[in-house]
Every structure is written in structure tokens, then in C-alpha cells.
Short mmCIF file of C-alpha atoms in Angstrom, two decimals:
data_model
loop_
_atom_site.label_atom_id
_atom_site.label_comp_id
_atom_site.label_asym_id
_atom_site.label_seq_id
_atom_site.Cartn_x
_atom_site.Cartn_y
_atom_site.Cartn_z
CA UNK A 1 -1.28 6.09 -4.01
CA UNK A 2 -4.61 5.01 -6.22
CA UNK A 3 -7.26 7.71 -6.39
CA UNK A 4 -9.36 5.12 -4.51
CA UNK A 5 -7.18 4.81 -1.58
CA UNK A 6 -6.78 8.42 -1.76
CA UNK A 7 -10.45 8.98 -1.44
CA UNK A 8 -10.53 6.07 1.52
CA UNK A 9 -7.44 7.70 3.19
CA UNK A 10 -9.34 11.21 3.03
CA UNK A 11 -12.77 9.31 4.09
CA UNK A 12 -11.44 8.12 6.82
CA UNK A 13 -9.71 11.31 7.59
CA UNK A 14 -13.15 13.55 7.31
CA UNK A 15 -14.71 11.02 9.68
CA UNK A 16 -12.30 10.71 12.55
CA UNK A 17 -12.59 12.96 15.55
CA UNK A 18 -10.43 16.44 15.73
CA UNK A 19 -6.94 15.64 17.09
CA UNK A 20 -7.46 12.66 14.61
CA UNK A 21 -8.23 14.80 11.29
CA UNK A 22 -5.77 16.92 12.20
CA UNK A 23 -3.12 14.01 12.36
CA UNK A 24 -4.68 13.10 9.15
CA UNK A 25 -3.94 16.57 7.41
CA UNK A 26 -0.61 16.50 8.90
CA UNK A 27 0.27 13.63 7.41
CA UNK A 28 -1.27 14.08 3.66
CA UNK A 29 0.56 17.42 3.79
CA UNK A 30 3.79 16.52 4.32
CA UNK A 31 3.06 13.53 1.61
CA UNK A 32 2.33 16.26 -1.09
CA UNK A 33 5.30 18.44 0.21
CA UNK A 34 7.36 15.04 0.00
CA UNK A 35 6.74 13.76 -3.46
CA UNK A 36 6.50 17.11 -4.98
CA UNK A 37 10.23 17.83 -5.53
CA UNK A 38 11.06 13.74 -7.57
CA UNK A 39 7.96 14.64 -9.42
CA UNK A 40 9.31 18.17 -10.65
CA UNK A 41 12.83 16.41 -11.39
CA UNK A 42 10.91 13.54 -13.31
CA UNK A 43 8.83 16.42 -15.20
CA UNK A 44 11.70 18.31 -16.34
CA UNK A 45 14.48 15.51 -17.20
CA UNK A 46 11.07 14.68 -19.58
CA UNK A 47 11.02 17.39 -21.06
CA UNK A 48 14.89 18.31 -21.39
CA UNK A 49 15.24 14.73 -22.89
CA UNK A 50 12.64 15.54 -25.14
CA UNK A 51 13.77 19.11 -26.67
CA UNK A 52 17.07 17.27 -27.30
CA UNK A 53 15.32 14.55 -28.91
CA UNK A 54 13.39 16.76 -31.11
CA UNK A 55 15.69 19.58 -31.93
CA UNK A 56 19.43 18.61 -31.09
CA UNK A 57 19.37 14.60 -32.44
CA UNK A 58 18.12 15.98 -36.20
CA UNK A 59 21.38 18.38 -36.17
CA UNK A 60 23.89 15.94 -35.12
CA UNK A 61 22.20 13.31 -37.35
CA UNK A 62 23.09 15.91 -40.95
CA UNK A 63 26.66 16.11 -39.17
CA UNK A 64 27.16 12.25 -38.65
CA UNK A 65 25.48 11.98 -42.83
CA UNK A 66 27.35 14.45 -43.78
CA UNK A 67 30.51 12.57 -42.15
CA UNK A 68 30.18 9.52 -44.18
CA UNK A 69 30.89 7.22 -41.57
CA UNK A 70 29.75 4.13 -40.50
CA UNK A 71 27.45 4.46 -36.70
CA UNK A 72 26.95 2.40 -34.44
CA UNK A 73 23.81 0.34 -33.61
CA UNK A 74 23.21 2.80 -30.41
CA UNK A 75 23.86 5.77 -32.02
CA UNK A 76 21.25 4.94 -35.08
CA UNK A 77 18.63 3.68 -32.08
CA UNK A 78 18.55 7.38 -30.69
CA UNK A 79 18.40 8.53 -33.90
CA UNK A 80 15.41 6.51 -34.99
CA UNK A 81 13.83 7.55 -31.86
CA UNK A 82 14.37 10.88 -32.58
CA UNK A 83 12.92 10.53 -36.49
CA UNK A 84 10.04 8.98 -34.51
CA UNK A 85 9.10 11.65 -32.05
CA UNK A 86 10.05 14.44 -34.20
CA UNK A 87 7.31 12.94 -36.89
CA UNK A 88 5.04 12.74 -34.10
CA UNK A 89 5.53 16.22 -33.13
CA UNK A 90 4.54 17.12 -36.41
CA UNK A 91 1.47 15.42 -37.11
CA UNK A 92 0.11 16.62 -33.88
CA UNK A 93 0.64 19.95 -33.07
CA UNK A 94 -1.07 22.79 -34.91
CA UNK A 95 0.39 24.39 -37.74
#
């Protein structure tokens, strides 16, 4: 929901009579009890796709040079995505 029809949602909640707030609570509660388990999965597939994108990609990458082979278009796409965010990772974090 957009923080404005949050804020007209909880406006409207705040101005209702009692049986009617408490409706109102009711319901934003169980819509924050509701939304906060996909948001935790989202948040954590992020970041497990990005530690293996930053630390696991680079070793498989010497392995597959090392190799001498020829890859295929897929496999050098993750691994220029991986180059990409790992050089990111560098140039902004603290040293």
C-alpha cells in the first residue's frame, strides 16, 4: 500500500467511532502479521543470492579458467554479474 493511502487508511481509522477503530486496528494488524513472512523470504533469498554472487561465482569462475573450456553464454552472464557486483562491493564499502 502507498504511504499516502496508508496515512488515509490510518486517518480514517483515528476518526471513526470505537467498535470502528477497533475494526480498523484489527484489520492493519493482521495486514502487517500477513505480509511479514513473503517479505522475510524476499529479504533473505536477496541476500543468499547475493553472498553467492559475491563470494562463490569468483571461485567457480578460477575453476571454469583454469579448465580451459569453452562456457556458455549463461554461464559467462552470471559471471559478469558477479564481476559487476563484486566491483561494486568494493568501491563502496569501507576498507
Amino acid at each position: 500500500m502507498a504511504a499516502g493511502g496508508r496515512r488515509a487508511f490510518s486517518r480514517r481509522c483515528s476518526t471513526a467511532s470505537r467498535p470502528t477503530r477497533k475494526r480498523c486496528l484489527a484489520i492493519q494488524s493482521k495486514i502487517k502479521s500477513a505480509l511479514f513472512y513473503p517479505i522475510a523470504i524476499i529479504a533473505v533469498a536477496f541476500i543468499i543470492t547475493a553472498v553467492i554472487m559475491i563470494f562463490v561465482i569468483p571461485a567457480f569462475k578460477q575453476v571454469f579458467t583454469n579448465f580451459g573450456a569453452d562456457l556458455p553464454a549463461p554461464t559467462l552472464f552470471v559471471m559478469a554479474i558477479s564481476d559487476a557486483l563484486s566491483r561494486l562491493l568494493v568501491h563502496h564499502l569501507p576498507a
